CSV table of C-alpha atoms and ligand atoms in Angstrom, one decimal:
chain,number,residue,atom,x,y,z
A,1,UNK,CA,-53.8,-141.4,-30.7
A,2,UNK,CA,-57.0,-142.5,-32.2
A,3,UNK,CA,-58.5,-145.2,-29.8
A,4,UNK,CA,-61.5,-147.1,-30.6
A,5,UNK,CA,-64.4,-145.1,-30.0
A,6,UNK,CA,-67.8,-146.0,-29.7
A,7,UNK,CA,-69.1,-143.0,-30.3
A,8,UNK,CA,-68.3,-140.3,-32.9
A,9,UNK,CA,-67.0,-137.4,-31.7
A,10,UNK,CA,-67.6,-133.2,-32.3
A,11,UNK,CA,-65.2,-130.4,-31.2
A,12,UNK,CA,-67.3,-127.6,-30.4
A,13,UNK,CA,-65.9,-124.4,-29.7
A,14,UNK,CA,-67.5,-121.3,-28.2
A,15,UNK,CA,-65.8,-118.1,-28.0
A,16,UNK,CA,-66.1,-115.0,-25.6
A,17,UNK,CA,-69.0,-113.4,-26.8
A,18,UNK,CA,-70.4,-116.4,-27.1
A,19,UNK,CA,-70.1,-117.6,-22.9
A,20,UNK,CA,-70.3,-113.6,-22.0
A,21,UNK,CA,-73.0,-114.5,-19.4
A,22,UNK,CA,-74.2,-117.4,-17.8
A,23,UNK,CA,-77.4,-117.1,-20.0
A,24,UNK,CA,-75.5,-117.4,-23.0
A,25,UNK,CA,-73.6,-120.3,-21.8
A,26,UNK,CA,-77.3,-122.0,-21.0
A,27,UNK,CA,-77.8,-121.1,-24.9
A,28,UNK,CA,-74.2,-122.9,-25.3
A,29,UNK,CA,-74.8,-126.0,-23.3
A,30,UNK,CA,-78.2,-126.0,-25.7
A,31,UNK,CA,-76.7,-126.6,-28.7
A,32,UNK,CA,-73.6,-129.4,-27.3
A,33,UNK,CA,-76.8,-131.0,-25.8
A,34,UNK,CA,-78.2,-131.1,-29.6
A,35,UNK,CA,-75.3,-132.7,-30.5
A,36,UNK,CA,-75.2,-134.9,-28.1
A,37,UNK,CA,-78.9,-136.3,-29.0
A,38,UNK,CA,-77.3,-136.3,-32.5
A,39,UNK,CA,-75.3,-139.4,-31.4
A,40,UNK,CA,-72.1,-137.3,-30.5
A,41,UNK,CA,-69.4,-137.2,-27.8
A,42,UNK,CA,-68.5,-133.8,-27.6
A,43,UNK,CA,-64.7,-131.9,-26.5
A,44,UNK,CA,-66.2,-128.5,-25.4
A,45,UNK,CA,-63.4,-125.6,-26.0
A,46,UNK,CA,-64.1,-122.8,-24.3
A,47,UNK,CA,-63.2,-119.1,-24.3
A,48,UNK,CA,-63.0,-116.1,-21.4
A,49,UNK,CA,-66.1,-114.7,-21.1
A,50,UNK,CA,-66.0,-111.1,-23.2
A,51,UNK,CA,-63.8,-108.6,-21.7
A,52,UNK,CA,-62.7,-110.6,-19.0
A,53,UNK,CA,-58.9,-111.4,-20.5
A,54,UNK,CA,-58.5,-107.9,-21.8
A,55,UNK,CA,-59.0,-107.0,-18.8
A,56,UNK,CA,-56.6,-109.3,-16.9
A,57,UNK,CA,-54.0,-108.0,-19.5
A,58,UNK,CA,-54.7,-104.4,-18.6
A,59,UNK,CA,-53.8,-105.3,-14.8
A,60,UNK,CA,-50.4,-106.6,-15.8
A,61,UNK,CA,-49.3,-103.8,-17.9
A,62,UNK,CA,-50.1,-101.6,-14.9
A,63,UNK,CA,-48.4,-103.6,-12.7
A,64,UNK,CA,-45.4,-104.9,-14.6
A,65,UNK,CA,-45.1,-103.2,-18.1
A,66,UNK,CA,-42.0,-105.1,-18.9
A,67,UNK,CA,-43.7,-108.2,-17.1
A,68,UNK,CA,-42.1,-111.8,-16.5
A,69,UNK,CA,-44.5,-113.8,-18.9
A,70,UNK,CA,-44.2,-116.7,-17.1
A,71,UNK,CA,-46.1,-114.7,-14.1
A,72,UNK,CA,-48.6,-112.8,-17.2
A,73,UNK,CA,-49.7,-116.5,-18.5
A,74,UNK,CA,-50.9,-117.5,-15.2
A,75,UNK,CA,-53.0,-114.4,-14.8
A,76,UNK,CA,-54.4,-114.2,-18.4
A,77,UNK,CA,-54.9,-117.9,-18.5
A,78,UNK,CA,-57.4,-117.9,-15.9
A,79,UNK,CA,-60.6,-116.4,-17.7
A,80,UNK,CA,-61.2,-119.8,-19.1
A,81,UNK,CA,-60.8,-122.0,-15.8
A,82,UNK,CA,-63.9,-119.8,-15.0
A,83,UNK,CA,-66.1,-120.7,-17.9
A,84,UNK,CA,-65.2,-124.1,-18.4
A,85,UNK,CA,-66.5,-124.8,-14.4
A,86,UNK,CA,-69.4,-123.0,-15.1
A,87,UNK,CA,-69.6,-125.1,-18.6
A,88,UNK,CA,-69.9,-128.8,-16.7
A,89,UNK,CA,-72.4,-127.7,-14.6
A,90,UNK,CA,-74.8,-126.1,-16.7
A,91,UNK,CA,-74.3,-129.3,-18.6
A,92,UNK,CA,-74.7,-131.3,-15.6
A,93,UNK,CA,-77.3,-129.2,-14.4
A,94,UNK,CA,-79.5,-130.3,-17.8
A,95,UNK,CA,-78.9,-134.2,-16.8
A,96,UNK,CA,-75.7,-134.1,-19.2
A,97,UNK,CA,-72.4,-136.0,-17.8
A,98,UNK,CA,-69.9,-133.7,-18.3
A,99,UNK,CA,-66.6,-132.6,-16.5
A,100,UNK,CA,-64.1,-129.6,-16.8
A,101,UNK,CA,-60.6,-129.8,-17.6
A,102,UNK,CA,-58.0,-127.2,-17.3
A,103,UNK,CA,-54.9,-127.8,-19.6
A,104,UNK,CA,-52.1,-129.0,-16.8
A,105,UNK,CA,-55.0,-131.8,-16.1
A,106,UNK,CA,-55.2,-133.3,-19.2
A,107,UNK,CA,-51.9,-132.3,-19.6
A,108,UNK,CA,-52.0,-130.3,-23.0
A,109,UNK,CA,-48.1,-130.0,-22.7
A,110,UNK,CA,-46.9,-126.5,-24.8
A,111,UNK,CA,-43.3,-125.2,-25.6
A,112,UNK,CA,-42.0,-123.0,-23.0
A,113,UNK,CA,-42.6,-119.5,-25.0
A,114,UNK,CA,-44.6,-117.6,-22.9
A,115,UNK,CA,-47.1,-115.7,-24.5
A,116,UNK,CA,-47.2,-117.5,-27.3
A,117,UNK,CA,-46.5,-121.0,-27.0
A,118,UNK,CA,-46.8,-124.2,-29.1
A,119,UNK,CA,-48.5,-127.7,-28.0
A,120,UNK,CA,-46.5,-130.4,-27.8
A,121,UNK,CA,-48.9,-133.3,-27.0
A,122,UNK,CA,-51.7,-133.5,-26.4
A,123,UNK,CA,-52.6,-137.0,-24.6
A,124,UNK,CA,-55.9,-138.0,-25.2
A,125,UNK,CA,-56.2,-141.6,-22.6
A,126,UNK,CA,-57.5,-139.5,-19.7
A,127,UNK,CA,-60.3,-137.8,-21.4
A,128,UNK,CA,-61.1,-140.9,-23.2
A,129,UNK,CA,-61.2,-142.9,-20.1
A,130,UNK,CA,-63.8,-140.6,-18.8
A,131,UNK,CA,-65.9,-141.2,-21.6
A,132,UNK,CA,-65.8,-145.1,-21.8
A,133,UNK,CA,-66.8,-144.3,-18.2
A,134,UNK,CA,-70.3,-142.8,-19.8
A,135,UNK,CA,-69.0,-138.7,-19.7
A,136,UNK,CA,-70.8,-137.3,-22.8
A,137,UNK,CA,-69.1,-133.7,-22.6
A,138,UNK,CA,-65.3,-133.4,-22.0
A,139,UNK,CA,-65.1,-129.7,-21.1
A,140,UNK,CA,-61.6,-127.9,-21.8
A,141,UNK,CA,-60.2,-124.5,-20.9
A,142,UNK,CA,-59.2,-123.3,-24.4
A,143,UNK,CA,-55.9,-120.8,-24.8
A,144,UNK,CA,-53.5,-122.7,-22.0
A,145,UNK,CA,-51.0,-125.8,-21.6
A,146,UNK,CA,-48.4,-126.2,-19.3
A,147,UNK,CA,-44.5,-126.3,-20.1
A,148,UNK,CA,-41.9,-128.7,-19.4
A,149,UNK,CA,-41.1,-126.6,-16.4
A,150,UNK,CA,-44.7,-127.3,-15.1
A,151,UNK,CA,-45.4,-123.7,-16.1
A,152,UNK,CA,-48.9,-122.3,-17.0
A,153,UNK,CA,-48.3,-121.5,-20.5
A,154,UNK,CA,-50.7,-119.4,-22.9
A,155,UNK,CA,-51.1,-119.6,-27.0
A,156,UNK,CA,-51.3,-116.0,-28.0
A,157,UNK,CA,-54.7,-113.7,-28.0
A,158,UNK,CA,-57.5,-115.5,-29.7
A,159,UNK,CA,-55.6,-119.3,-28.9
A,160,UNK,CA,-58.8,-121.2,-28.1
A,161,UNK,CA,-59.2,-121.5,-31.6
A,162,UNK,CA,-55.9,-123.1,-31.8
A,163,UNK,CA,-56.7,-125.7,-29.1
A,164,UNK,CA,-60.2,-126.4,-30.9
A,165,UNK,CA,-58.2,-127.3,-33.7
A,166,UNK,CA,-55.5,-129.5,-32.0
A,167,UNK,CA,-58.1,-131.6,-30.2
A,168,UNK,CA,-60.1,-132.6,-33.3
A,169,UNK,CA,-56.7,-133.4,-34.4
A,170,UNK,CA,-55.8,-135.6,-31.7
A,171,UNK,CA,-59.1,-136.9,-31.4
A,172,UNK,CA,-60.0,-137.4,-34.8
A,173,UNK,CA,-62.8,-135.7,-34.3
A,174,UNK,CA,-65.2,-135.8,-36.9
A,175,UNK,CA,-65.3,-131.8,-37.3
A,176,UNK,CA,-64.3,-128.7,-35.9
A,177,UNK,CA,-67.2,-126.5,-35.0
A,178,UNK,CA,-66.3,-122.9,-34.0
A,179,UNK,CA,-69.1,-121.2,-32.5
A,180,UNK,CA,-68.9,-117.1,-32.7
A,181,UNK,CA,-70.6,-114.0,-33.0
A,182,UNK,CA,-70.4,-113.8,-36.8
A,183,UNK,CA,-72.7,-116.3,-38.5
A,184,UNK,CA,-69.3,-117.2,-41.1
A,185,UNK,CA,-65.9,-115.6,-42.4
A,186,UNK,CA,-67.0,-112.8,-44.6
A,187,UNK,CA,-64.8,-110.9,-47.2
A,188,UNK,CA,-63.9,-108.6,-44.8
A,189,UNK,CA,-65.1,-107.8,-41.0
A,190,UNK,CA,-68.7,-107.2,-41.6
A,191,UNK,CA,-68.2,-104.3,-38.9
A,192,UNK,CA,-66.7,-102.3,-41.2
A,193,UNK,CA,-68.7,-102.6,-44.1
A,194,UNK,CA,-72.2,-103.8,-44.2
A,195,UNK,CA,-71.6,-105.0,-48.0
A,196,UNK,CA,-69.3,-107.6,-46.7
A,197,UNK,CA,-70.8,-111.2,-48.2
A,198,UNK,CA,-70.6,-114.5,-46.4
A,199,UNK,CA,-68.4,-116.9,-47.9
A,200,UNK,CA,-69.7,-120.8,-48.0
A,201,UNK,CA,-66.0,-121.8,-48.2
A,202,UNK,CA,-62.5,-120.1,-48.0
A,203,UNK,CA,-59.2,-122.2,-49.1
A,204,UNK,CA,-56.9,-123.3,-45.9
A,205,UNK,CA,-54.4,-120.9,-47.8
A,206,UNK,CA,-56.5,-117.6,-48.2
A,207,UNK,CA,-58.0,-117.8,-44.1
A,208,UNK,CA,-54.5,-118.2,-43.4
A,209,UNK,CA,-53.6,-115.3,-45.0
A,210,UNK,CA,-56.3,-113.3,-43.7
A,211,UNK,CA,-56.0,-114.9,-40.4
A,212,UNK,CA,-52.3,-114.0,-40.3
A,213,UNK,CA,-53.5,-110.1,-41.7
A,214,UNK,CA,-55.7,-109.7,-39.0
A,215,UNK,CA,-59.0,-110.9,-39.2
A,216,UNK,CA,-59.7,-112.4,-35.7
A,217,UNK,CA,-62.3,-114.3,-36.6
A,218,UNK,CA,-59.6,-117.4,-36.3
A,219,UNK,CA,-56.1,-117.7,-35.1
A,220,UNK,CA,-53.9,-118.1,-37.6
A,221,UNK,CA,-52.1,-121.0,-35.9
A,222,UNK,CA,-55.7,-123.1,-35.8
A,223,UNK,CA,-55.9,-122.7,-39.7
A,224,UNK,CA,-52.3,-124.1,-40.5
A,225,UNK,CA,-52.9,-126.8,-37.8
A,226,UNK,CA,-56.5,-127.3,-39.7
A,227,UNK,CA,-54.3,-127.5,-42.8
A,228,UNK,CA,-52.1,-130.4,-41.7
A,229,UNK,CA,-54.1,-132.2,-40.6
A,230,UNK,CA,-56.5,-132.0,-42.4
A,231,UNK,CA,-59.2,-130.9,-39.8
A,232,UNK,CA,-62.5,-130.1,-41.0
A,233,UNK,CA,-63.2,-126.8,-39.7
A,234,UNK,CA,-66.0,-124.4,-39.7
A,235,UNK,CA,-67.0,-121.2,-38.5
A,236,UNK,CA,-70.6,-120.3,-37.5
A,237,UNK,CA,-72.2,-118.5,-35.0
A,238,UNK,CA,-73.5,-119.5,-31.6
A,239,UNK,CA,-76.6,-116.7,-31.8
A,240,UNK,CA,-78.7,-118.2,-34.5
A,241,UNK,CA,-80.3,-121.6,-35.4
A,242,UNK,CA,-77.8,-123.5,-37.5
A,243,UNK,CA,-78.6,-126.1,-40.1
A,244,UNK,CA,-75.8,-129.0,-41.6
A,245,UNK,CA,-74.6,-126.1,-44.2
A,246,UNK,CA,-74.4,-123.0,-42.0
A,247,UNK,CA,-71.4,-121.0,-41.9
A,248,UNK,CA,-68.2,-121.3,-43.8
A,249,UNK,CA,-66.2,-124.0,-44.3
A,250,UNK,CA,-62.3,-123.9,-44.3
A,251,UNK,CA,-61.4,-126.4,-47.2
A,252,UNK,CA,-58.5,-127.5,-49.6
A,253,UNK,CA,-57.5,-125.2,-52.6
A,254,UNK,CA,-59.5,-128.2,-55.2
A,255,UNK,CA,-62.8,-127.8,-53.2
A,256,UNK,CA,-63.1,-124.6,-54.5
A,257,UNK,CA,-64.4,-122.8,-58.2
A,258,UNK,CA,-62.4,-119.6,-57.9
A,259,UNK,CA,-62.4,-117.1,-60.3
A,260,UNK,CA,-62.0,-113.7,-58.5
A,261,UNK,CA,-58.4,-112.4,-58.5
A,262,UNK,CA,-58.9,-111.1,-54.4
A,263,UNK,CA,-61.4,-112.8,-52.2
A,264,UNK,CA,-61.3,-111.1,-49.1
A,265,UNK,CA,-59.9,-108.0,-47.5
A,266,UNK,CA,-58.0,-108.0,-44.1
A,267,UNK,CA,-56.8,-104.7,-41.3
A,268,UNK,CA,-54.8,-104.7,-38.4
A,269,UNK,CA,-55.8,-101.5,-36.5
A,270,UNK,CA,-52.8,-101.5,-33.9
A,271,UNK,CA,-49.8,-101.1,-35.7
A,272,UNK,CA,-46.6,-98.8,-35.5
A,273,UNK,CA,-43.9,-97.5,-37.8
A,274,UNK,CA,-40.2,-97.1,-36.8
A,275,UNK,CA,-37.5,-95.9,-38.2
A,276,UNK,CA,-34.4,-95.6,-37.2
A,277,UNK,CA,-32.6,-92.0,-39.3
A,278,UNK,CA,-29.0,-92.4,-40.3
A,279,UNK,CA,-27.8,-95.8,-39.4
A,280,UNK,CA,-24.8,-96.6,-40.7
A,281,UNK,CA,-24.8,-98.8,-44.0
A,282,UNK,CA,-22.7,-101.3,-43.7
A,283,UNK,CA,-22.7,-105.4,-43.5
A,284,UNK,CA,-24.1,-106.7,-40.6
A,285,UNK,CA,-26.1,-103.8,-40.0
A,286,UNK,CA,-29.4,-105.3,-40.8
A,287,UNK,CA,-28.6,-108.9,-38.0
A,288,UNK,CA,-27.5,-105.9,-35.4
A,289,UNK,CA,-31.1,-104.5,-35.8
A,290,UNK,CA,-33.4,-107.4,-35.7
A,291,UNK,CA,-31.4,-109.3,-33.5
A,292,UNK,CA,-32.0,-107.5,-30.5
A,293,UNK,CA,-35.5,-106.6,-31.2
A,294,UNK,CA,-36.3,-110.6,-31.8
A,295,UNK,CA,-34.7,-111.6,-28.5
A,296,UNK,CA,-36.7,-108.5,-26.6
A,297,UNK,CA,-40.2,-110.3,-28.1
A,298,UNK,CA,-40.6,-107.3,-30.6
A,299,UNK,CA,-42.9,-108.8,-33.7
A,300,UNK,CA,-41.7,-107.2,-36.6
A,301,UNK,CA,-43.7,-107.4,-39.6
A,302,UNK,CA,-42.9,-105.0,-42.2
A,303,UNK,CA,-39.1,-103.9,-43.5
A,304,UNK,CA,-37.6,-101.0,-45.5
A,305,UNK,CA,-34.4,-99.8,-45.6
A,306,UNK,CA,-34.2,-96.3,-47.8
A,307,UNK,CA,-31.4,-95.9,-50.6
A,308,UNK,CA,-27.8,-95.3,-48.7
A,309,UNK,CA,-26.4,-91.8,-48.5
A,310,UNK,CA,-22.6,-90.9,-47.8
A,311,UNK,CA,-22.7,-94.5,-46.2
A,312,UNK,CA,-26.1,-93.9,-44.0
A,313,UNK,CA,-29.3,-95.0,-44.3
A,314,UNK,CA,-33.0,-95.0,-42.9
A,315,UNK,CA,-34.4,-98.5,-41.6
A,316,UNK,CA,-38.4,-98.4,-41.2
A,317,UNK,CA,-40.3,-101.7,-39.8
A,318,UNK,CA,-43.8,-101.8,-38.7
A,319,UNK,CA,-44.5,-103.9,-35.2
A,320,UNK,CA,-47.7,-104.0,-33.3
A,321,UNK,CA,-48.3,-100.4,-31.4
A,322,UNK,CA,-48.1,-102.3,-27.7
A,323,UNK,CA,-44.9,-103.5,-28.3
A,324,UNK,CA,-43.4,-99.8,-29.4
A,325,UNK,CA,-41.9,-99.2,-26.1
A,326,UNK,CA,-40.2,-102.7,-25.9
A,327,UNK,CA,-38.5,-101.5,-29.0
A,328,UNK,CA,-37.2,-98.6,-28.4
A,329,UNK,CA,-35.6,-100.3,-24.9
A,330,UNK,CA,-34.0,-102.8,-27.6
A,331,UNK,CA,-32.3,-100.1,-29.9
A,332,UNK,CA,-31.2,-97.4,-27.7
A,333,UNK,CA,-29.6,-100.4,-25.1
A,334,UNK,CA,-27.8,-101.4,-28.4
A,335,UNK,CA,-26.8,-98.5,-29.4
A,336,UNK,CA,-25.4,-97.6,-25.7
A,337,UNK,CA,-23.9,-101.0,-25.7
A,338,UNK,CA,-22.1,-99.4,-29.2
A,339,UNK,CA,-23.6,-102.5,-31.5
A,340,UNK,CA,-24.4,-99.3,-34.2
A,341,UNK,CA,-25.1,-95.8,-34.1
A,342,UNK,CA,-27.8,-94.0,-35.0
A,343,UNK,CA,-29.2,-90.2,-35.1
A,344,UNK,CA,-33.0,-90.6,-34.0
A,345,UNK,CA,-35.4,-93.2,-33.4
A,346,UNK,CA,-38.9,-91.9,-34.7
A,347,UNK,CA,-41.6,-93.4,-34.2
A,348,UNK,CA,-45.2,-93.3,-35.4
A,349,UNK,CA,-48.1,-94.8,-33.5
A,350,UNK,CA,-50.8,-94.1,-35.7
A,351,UNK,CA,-50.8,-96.5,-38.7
A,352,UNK,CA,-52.9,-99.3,-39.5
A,353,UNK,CA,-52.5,-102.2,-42.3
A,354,UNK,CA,-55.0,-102.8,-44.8
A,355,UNK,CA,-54.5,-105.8,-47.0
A,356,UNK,CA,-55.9,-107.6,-50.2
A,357,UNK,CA,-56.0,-111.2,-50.4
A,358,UNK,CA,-56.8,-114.1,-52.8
A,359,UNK,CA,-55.3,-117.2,-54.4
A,360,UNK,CA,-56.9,-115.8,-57.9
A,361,UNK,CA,-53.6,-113.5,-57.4
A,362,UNK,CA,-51.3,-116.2,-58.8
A,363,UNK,CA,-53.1,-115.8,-62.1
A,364,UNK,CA,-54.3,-112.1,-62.4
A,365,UNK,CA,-52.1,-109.5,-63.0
A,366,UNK,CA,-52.6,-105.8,-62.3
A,367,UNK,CA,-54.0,-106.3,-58.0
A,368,UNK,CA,-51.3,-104.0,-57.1
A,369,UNK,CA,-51.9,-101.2,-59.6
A,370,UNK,CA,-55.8,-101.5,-59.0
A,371,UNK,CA,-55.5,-101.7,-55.2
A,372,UNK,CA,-53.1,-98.1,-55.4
A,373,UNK,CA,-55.8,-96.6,-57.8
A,374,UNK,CA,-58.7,-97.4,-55.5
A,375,UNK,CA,-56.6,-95.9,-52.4
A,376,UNK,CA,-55.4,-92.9,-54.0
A,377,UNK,CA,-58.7,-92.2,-55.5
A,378,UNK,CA,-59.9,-91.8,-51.4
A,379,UNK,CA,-56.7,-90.0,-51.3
A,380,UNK,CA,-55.3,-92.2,-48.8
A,381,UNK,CA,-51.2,-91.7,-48.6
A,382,UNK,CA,-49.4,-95.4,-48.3
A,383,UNK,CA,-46.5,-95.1,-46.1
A,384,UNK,CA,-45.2,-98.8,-46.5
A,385,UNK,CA,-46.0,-101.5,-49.0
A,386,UNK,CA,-45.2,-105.6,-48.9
A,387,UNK,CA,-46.5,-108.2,-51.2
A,388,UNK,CA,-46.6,-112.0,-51.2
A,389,UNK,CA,-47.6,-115.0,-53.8
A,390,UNK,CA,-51.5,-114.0,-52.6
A,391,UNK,CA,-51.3,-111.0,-50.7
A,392,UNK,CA,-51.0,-107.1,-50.8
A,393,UNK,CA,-50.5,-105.1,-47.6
A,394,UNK,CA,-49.8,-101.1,-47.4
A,395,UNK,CA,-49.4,-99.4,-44.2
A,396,UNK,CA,-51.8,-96.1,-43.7
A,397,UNK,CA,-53.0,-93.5,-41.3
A,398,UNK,CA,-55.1,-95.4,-38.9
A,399,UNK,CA,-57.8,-92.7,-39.4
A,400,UNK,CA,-58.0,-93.8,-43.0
A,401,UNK,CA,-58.7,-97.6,-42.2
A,402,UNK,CA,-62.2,-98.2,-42.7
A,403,UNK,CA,-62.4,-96.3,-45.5
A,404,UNK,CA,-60.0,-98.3,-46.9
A,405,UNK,CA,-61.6,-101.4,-45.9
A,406,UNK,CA,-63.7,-100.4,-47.5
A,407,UNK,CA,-62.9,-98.7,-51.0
A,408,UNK,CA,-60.8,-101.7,-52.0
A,409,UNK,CA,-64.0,-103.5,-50.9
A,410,UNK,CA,-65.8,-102.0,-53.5
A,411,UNK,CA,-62.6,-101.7,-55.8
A,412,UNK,CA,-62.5,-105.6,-56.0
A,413,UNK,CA,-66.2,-105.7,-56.1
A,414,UNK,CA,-66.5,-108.7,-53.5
A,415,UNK,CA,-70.4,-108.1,-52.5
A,416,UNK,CA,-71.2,-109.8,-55.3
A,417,UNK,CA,-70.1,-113.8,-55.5
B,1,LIG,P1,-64.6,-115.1,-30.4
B,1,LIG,O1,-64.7,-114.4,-29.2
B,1,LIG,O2,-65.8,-116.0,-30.7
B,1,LIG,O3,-63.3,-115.9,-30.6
B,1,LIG,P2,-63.6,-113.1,-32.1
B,1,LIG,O4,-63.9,-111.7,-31.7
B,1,LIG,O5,-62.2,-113.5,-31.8
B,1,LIG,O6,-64.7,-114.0,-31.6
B,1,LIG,O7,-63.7,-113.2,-33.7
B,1,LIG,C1,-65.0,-112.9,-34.3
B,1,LIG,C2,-64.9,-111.5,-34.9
B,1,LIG,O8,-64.0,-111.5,-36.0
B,1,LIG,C3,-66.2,-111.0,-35.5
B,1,LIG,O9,-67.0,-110.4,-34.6
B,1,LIG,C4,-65.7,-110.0,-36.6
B,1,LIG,O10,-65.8,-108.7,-36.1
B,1,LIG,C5,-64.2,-110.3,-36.7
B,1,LIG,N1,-63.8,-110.5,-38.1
B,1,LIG,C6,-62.7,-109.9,-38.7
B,1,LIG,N2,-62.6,-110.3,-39.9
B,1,LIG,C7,-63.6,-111.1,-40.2
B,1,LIG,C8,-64.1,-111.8,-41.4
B,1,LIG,N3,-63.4,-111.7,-42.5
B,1,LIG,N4,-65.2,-112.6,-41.3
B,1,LIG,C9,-65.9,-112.7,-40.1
B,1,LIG,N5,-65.5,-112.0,-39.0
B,1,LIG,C10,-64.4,-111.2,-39.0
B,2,LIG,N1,-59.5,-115.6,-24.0
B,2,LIG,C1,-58.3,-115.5,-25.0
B,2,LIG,C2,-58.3,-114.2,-25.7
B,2,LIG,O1,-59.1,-113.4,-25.5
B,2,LIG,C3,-58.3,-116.7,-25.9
B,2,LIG,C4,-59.5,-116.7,-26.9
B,2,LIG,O2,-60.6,-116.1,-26.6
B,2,LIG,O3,-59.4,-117.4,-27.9
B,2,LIG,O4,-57.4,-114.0,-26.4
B,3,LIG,MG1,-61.4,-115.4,-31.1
């Protein structure tokens, strides 16, 4: 870790939009060239181009729906091999030395969880030795690592913004540039409400809570690793000319004035409800649910068990809507196995999760009531409601979801600084 370098040295990311075509990754190699004429060695991150690993996701669900993830990293992984190649050489095509890297070659070694893994290490003397060699651009496949195994190993959707982040971390870089189609992080996705309002800075705490809620415009691993160590990160976008100060800036808790009591809004359009009717209440019951739905990859978010009933209850979680079927494989192999017994499984597939979020929340009181007001005024029904130290979620009828966006929006009155 942290050579002697003669140079200083940028992380610039660019995300799928943003390398979409090979014109826009001309635009790209533009601005790293900047940079570069700025006095910088740059680590390049790159995404998929746009679509292209939805797409190689929609071929393994049609092949294999309960897929060997080993065999699903290696085919999702691969949009980004693509772009970083075509990366170097529009770089070296504009006189830039630059080279590709995918991440077994540099070796960005990750835990073995397919899907979703963690790094490990990631060794920094064979990208440095290229550029003592004179290599101004160290171009790197964003999203994959390899295992112990010397399996291709993936991040989880949106994990170039996660290997941004490690890199300036292990090259103490001197910042974290994400480049996107958004010129910032707004208080909520300015697609669902035009009155959304750039932020300048959000606190390392608040993006990961919004992060973690659903806004994509990071992944939520990048902003804790950001927080560790201390990474400074911002967001801006790749489709207008950027000065020092554009975009946001994810920062410490001190660096900013805060007064508002909820500073951004987040949604997570994909979600499901289940519930399991007339379980038996008894110890245990509770570890012989979520154990099996843990070990079958199920990502259960929300939990409510109902008030017991002649020793029976109801047991509702939420989990993302794609993973629905894995969990209904889960519960009724349990309950043939005879781990518990159950009447029904029900499940409902058309809920979303809107959710308020703001550090001002440790010091206000009264979110919760206001945020229940502003929804029932729209007369929007909640169906399932968890809180933290900073954040409000409720579960809704995903037909309701933008108008929820934005009536707590409005509610919190967060167009206005
Ligand atoms: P990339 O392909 O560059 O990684 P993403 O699509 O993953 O881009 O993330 C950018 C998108 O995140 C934006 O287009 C926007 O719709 C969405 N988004 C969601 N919430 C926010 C927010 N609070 N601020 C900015 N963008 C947001
Ligand atoms: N291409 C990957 C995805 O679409 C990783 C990323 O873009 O960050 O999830
Ligand atoms: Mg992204």
């Amino acid at each position: 870790m942290g050579t002697a370098r003669a140079m200083p040295l940028l992380v610039m990311k660019f995300g799928g939009t943003s390398v979409a075509t090979p014109d826009r990754i001309k635009r790209a190699a533009k601005r790293v060239a900047r940079e570069i004429a700025n006095g910088y060695d740059v680590i390049c991150i790159v995404s998929a181009m746009a679509g292209e690993t939805n797409k190689m996701v929609g071929y393994v669900n049609e092949i294999a729906p309960f897929y060997d993830a080993r065999e699903y990293d290696a085919v999702v992984s691969s949009g980004e091999n693509v772009t970083a190649g075509l990366m170097a050489l529009t770089l070296q095509e504009m006189g830039i030395p630059a080279r590709s890297w995918q991440g077994w070659q540099v070796p960005i070694l990750t835990t073995s969880a397919h899907g979703s893994a963690r790094f490990i290490d990631i060794p920094n003397d064979n990208i440095n030795a290229k550029f003592a060699e004179g290599m101004k651009v160290a171009v790197v496949a964003g999203f994959q690592g390899v295992s112990k195994e010397g399996r291709i190993t993936t991040l989880g959707r949106g994990g170039s913004d996660t290997t941004a982040v490690a890199f300036a971390a292990a090259f103490n870089a001197e910042r974290c540039d994400i480049y996107t189609d958004v010129d910032g992080i707004y208080t909520t996705d300015p697609r669902i409400t035009a009155k959304a309002r750039k932020l300048d800075k959000i606190a390392f705490e608040e993006m990961l809570e919004l992060a973690s809620l659903g806004a994509k415009v990071l992944q939520t691993r990048s902003v804790e690793l950001a927080m560790r160590y201390g990474v400074r990160l911002r967001v801006l976008s790749s489709f207008e000319d950027n000065n020092e100060n554009a975009g946001t800036l994810v920062c410490a808790e001190e660096d900013i004035v805060e007064s508002k009591a909820v500073s951004g809004v987040a949604y997570s359009r994909d979600e499901a409800k289940l519930t399991l009717i007339k379980v038996e209440d008894r110890p245990g019951i509770a570890a012989a649910i979520f154990g099996p739905l843990a070990e079958a990859g199920v990502n259960v978010d929300m939990i409510v068990q109902n008030i017991s009933e002649e020793g029976h209850t109801d047991m509702t979680f939420s989990c993302p809507v794609d993973q629905v079927k894995r969990a209904e494989k889960a519960m009724n192999e349990a309950k043939t196995r005879g781990d518990f017994a159950f009447e029904d499984l029900v499940a409902d597939t058309d809920v979303a999760k809107v959710s308020v979020v703001g550090i001002g929340m440790r010091s206000h009181a009264g979110v919760a009531a206001q945020m229940f007001k502003a929804l029932s005024a729209e007369r929007i029904n909640i169906k399932v409601i968890t809180t933290s130290e900073i954040k409000i979620s409720v579960l809704i009828d995903r037909k309701y979801m933008e108008l929820a966006v934005q009536a707590l929006h409005d509610a919190f009155a967060l167009e206005k600084a």
